[in-house]
Amino acid sequence: NDLIITRFLDQYETELTDTDVSALSLLFEMSDNDLLDVLLGRTEPSGVYDTPDIRRLVGIMQKL
């Protein structure tokens, strides 16, 4: 998780909007294992994490 998130933040931190920061804050509330599954594409965000903003950010992270 840390490696993926660090790469993402290194590249996009200065471009993040308030909406992005809110979506990331919510995403970071996931358990480590669930977050890793989402970031590796093993599962899709679900429940409160299934938002367009989270899906967009996860998609960007998965491409890094």
PDB file of C-alpha atoms in Angstrom, residues 4 7 10-11 15 22 31 36 39-40 43 45 53 57:
ATOM      1  CA  ILE A   4       1.629   2.559  -4.398  1.00  0.00           C
ATOM      2  CA  ARG A   7       4.252   6.887  -5.964  1.00  0.00           C
ATOM      3  CA  ASP A  10       4.919  11.951  -5.456  1.00  0.00           C
ATOM      4  CA  GLN A  11       3.415  12.440  -8.885  1.00  0.00           C
ATOM      5  CA  GLU A  15      -2.598  18.627  -8.392  1.00  0.00           C
ATOM      6  CA  SER A  22     -11.660  13.920   0.761  1.00  0.00           C
ATOM      7  CA  SER A  31      -8.312  -1.874   6.338  1.00  0.00           C
ATOM      8  CA  LEU A  36      -4.354  -3.618  -1.014  1.00  0.00           C
ATOM      9  CA  LEU A  39      -5.246  -1.178  -5.342  1.00  0.00           C
ATOM     10  CA  LEU A  40      -4.118  -4.446  -6.941  1.00  0.00           C
ATOM     11  CA  THR A  43     -11.653  -6.405  -5.705  1.00  0.00           C
ATOM     12  CA  PRO A  45     -14.418  -0.528  -4.041  1.00  0.00           C
ATOM     13  CA  ASP A  53     -13.910   9.970  -7.126  1.00  0.00           C
ATOM     14  CA  LEU A  57      -8.106   7.822  -7.961  1.00  0.00           C
TER      15      LEU A  57
END
